[in-house]
Short mmCIF file of N, CA and C in Angstrom, two decimals:
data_model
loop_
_atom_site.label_atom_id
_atom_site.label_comp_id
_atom_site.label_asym_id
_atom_site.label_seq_id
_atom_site.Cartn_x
_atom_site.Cartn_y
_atom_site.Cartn_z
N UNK J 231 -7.17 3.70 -14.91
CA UNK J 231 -6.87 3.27 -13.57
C UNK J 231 -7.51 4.28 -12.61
N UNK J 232 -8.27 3.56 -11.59
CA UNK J 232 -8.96 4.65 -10.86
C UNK J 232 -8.69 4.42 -9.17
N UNK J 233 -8.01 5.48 -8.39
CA UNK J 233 -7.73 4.54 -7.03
C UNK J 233 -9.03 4.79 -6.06
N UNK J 234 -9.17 4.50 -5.35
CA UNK J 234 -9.74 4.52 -4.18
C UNK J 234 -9.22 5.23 -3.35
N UNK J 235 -10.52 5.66 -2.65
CA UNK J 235 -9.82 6.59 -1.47
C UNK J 235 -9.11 5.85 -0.41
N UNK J 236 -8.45 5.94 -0.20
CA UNK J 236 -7.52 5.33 1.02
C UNK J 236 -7.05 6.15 2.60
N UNK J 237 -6.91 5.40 3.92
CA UNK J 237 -6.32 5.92 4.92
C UNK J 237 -5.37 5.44 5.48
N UNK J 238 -5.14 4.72 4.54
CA UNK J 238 -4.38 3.18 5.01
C UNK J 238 -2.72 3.51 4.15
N UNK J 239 -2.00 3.02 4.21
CA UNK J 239 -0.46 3.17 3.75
C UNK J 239 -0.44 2.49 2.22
N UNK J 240 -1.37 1.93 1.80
CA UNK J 240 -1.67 1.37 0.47
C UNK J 240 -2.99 1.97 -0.09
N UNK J 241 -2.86 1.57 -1.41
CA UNK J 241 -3.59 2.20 -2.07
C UNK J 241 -4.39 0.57 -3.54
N UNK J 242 -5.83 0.78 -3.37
CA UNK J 242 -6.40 -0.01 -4.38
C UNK J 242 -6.92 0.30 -5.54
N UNK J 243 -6.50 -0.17 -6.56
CA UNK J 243 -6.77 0.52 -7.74
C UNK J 243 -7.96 0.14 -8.65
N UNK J 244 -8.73 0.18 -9.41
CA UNK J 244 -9.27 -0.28 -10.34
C UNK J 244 -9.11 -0.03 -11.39
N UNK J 245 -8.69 -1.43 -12.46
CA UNK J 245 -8.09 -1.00 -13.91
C UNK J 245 -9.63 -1.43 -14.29
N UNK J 246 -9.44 -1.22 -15.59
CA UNK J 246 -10.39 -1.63 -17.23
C UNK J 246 -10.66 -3.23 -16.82
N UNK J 247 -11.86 -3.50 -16.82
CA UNK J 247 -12.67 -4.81 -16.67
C UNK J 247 -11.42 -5.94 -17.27
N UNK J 248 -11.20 -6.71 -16.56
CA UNK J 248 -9.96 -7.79 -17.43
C UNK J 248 -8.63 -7.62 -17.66
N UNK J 249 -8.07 -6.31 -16.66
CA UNK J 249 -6.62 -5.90 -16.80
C UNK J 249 -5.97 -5.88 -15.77
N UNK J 250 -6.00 -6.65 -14.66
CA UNK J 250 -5.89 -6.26 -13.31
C UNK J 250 -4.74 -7.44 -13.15
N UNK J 251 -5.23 -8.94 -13.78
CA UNK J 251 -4.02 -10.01 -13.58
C UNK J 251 -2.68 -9.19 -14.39
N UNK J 252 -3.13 -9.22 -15.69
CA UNK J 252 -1.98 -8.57 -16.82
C UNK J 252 -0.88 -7.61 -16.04
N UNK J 253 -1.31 -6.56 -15.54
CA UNK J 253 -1.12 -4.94 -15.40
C UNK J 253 0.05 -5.80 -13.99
N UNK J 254 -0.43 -6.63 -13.22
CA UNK J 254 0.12 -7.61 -12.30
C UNK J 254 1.40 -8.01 -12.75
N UNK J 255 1.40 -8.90 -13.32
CA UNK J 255 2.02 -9.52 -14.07
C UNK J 255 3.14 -8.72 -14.83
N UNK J 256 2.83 -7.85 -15.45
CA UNK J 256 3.87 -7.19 -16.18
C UNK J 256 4.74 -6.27 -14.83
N UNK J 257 4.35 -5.52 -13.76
CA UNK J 257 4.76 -4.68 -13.20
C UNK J 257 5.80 -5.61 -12.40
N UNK J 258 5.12 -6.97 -12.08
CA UNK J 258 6.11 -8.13 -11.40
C UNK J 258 7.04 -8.26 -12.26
N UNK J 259 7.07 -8.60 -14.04
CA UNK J 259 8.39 -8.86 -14.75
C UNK J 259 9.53 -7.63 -14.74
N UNK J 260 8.76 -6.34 -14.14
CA UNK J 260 9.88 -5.25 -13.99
C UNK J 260 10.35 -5.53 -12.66
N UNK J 261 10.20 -6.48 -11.35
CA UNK J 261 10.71 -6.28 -10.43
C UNK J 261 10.08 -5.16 -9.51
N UNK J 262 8.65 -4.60 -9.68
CA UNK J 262 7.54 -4.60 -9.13
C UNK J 262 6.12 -5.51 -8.45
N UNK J 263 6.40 -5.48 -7.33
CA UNK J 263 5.80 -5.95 -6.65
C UNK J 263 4.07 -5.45 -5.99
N UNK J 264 2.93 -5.51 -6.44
CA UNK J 264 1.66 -5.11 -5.85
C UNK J 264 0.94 -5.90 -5.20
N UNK J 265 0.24 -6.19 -4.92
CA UNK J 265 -1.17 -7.19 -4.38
C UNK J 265 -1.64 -7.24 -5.40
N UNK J 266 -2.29 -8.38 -5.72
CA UNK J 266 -3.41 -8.88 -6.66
C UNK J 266 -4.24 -9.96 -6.02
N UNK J 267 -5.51 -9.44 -6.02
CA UNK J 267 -6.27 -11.09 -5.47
C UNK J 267 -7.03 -11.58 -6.77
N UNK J 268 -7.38 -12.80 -7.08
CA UNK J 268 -7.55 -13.37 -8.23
C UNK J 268 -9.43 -13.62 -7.40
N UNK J 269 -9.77 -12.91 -7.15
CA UNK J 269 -11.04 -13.08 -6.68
C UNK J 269 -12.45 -12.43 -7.41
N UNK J 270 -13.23 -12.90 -7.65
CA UNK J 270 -14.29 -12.11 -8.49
C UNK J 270 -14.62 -10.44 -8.09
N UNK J 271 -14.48 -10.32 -6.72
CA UNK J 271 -14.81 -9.08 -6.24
C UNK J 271 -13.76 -8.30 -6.88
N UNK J 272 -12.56 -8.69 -6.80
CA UNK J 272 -11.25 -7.89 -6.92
C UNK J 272 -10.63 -8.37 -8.06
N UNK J 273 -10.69 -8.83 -8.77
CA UNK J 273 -10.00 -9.39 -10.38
C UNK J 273 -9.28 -8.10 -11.10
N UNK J 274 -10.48 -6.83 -11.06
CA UNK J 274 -9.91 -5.62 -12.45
C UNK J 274 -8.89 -4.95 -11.13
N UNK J 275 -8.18 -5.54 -10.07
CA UNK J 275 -7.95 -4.39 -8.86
C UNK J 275 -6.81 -4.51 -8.91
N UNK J 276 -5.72 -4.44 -8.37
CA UNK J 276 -4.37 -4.09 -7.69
C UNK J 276 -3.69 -3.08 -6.65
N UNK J 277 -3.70 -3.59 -5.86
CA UNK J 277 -3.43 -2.87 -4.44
C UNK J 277 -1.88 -2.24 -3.99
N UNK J 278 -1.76 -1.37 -3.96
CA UNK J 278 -0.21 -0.78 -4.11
C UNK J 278 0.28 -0.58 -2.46
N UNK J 279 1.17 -0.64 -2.12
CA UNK J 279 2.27 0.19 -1.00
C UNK J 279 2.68 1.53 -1.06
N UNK J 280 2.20 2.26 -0.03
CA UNK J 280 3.08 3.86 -0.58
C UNK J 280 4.30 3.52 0.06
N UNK J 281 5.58 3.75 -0.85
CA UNK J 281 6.71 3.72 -0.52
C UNK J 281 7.58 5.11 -0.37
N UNK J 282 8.98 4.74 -0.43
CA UNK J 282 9.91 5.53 -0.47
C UNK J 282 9.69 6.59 -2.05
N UNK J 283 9.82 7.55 -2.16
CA UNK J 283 10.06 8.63 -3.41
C UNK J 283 9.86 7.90 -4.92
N UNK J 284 11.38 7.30 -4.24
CA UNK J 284 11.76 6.55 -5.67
C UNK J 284 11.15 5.22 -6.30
N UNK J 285 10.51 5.14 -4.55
CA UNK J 285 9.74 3.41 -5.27
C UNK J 285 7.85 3.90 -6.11
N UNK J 286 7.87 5.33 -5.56
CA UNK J 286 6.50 5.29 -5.64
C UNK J 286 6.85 5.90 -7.30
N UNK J 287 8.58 6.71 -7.77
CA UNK J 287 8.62 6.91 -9.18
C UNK J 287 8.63 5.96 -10.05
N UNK J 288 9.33 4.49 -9.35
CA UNK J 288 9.40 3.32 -10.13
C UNK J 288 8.15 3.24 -10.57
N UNK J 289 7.29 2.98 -9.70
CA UNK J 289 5.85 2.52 -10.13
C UNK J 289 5.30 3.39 -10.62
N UNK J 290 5.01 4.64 -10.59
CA UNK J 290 4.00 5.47 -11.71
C UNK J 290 4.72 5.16 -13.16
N UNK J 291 5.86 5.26 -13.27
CA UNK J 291 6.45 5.10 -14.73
C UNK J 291 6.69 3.71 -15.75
N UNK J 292 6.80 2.25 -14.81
CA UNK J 292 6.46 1.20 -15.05
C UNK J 292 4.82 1.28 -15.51
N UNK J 293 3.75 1.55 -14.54
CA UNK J 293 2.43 1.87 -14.91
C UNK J 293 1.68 2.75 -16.36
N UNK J 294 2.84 4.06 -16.51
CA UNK J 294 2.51 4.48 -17.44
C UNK J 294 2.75 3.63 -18.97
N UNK J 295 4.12 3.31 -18.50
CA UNK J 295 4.27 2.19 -20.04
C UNK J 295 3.97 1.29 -19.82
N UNK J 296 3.34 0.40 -19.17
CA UNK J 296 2.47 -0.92 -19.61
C UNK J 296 1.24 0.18 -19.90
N UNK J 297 0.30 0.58 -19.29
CA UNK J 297 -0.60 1.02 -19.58
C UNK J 297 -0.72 1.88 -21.25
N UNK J 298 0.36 2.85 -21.65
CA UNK J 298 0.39 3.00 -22.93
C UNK J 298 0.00 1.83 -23.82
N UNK J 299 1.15 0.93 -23.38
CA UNK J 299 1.02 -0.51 -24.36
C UNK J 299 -0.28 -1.11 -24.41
N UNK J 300 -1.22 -0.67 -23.72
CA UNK J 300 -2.48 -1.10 -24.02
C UNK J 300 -2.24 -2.39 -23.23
N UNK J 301 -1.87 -3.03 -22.10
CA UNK J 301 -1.91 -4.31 -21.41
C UNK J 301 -3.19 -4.37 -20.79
#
């Protein structure tokens, strides 16, 4: 996962060619919420919110275990 530089209150990511719906998808079945556009430009991407402490711990640690799991 690689982010982009950002100035903006969100942050865009780029996963592994073909992991961007998945990585979506799974972070939504935890009750994580990101951007995803289903668009050719942006397919491997996912766009985050910087939140509160705890929302930004939810999400690195949801991220780390799907991402272990190889999604």
């Amino acid at each position: 996962m690689t982010p982009l530089p950002s100035h903006a209150n969100f942050i865009l990511c780029r996963l592994q060619e073909g992991r961007g719906r998945r990585v979506y998808q799974e972070l939504a079945r935890r009750g994580i919420f990101v951007r995803y556009y289903d668009t050719p430009l942006l397919r491997d991407y996912i766009r985050t919110s910087v939140g509160l402490p705890h929302h930004t711990r939810a999400l690195v640690e949801a991220l780390q275990t799907i991402l272990s799991e190889g999604v």
